[in-house]
Coordinates of C-alpha atoms in Angstrom, one line a residue:
X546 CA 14.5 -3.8 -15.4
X547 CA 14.6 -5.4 -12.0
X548 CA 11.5 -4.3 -9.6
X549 CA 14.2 -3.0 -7.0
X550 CA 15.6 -0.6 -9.7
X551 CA 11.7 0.4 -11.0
X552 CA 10.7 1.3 -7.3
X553 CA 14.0 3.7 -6.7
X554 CA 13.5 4.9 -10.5
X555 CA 10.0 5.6 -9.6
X556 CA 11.0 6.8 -6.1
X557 CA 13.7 9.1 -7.4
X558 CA 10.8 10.7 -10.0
X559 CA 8.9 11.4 -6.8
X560 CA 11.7 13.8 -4.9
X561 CA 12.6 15.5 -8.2
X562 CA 8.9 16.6 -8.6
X563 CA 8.5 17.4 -4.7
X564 CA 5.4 14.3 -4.5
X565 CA 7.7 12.9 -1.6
X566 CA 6.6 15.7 0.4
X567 CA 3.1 16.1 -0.3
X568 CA 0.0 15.4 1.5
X569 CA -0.7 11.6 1.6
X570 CA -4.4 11.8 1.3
X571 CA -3.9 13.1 -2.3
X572 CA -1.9 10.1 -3.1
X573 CA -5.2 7.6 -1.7
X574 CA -7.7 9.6 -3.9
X575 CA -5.1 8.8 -6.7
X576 CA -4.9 5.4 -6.0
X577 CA -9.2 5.2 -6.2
X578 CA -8.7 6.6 -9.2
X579 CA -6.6 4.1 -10.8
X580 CA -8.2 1.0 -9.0
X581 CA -11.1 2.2 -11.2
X582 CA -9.5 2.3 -14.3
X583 CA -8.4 -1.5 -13.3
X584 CA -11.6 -2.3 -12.0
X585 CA -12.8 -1.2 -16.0
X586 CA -10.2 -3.0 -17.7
X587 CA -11.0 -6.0 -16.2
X588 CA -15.0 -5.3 -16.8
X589 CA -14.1 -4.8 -20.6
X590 CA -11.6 -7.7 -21.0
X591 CA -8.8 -4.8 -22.0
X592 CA -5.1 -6.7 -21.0
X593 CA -3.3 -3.3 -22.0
X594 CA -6.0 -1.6 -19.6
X595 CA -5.3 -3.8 -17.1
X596 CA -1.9 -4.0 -17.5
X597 CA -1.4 -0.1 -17.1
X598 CA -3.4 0.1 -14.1
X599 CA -1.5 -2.5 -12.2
X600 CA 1.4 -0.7 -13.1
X601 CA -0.3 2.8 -12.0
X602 CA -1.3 1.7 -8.8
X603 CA 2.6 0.4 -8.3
X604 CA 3.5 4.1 -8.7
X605 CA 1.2 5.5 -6.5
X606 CA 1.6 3.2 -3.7
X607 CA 5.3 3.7 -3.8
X608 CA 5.0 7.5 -3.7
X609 CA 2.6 7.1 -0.8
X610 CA 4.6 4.8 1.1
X611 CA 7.8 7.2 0.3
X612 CA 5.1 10.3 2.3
X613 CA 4.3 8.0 4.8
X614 CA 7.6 6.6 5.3
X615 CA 6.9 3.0 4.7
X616 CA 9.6 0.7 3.0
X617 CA 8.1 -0.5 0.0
X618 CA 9.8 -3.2 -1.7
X619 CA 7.2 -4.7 -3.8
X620 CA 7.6 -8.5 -2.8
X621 CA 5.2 -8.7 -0.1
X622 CA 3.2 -11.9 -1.7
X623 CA 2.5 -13.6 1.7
X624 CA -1.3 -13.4 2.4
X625 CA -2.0 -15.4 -1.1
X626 CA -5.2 -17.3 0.3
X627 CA -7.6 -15.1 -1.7
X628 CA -9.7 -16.8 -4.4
X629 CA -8.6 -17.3 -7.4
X630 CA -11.1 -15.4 -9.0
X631 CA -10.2 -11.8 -10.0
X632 CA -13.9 -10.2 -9.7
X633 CA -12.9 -11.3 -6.9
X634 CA -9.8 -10.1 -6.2
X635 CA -10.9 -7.0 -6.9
X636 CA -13.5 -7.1 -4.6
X637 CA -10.7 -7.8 -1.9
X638 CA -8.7 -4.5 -3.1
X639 CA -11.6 -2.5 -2.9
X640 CA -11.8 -3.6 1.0
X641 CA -8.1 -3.0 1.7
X642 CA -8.0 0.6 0.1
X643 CA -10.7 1.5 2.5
X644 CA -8.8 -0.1 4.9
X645 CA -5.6 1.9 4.5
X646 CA -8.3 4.8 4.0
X647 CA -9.5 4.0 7.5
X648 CA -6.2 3.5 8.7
X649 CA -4.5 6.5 7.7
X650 CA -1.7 7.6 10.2
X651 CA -1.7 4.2 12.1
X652 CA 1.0 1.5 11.1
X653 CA -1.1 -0.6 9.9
X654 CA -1.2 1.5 6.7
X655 CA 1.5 -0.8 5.7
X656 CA -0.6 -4.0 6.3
X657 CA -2.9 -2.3 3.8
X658 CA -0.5 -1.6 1.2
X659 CA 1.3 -4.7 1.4
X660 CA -2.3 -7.1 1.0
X661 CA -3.2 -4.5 -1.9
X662 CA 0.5 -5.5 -3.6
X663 CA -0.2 -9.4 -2.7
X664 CA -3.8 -8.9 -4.5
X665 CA -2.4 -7.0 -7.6
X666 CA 0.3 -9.6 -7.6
X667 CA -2.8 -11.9 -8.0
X668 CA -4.5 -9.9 -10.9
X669 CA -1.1 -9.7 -12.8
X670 CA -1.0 -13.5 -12.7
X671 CA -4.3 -14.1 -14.2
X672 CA -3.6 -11.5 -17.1
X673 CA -0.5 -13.5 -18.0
X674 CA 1.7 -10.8 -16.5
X675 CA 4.5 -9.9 -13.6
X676 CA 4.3 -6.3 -11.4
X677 CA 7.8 -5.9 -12.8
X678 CA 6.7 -6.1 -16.1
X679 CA 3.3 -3.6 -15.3
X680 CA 5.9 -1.3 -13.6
X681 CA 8.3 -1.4 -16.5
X682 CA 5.2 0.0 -18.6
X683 CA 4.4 2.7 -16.2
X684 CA 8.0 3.9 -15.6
X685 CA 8.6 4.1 -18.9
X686 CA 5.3 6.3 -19.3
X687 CA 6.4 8.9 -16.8
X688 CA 9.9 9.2 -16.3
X689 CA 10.2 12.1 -18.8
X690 CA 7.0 13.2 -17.7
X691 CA 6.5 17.1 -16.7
X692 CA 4.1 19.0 -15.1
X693 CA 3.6 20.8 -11.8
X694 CA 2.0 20.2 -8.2
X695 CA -1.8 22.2 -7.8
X696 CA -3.1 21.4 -4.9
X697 CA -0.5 19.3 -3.8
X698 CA -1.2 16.9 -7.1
X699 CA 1.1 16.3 -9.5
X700 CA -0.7 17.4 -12.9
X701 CA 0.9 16.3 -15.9
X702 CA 1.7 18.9 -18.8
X703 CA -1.0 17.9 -21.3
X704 CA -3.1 18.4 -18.7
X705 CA -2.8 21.5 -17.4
X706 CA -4.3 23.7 -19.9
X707 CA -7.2 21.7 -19.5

């Protein structure tokens, strides 16, 4: 599938679950979440783990762009003068998340997001990998996924009875 048609998939999933609406903060506590589970992949040398949470943190910044109203296209690769390192890379994600963190109802939230994308862009490289292909995997992970917003979170089915 073509990233353009992932990102309106994803986008589409979004609306129909009322995440499009909800409050953006949410979405950045998400995205900490999942740039942990990268951060462990990468510690442990686990290329599915990695994989997933590339693809992961693609869904969540396209849902918090879509709250924020920033066009998210997923080709933003023009700040590629990090190191070539992805320990890091990872360190430079960590920066730019606190950024956007910091940034939070300023414009250059999209800055933030797009040198986050250029970075994981980066990572998917070094594992061998495209942010189409990690997208593909997460798309096809929760587009018959159901569950319902608490707290303005989306919580999936499995894990609501938890």
């Amino acid at each position: 599938m073509e990233l353009k048609e992932l990102i309106e998939n994803v986008q589409q999933w979004s609306k129909d679950r009322g995440l499009d609406k909800a409050d953006s903060r949410k979405q950045l506590l998400k995205l900490y979440e999942e740039f942990g589970e990268l951060v462990q992949g990468h510690l442990k040398g686990n290329v599915e783990q990695v994989k997933d949470s590339i693809g992961d943190m693609l869904v969540v910044e396209i849902i918090y762009c879509q709250q924020r109203g920033i066009e998210f296209d997923g080709n933003h690769k023009q700040n590629l003068c990090f190191p070539n390192d992805v320990t890091n890379i990872l360190q430079w994600i960590a920066i730019f998340i606190g950024d956007l963190t910091g940034n939070i109802g300023t414009g250059t939230s999209k800055t933030n997001i797009y040198d986050i994308n250029d970075c994981l862009y980066l990572v998917s490289e070094k594992y061998s990998t495209t942010l189409e292909a990690c997208l593909e995997l997460a798309w096809n992970e929760i587009k018959d996924r159901k569950g319902k917003m608490v707290d303005g979170v989306f919580v999936k089915e499995e894990d609501l009875s938890k």
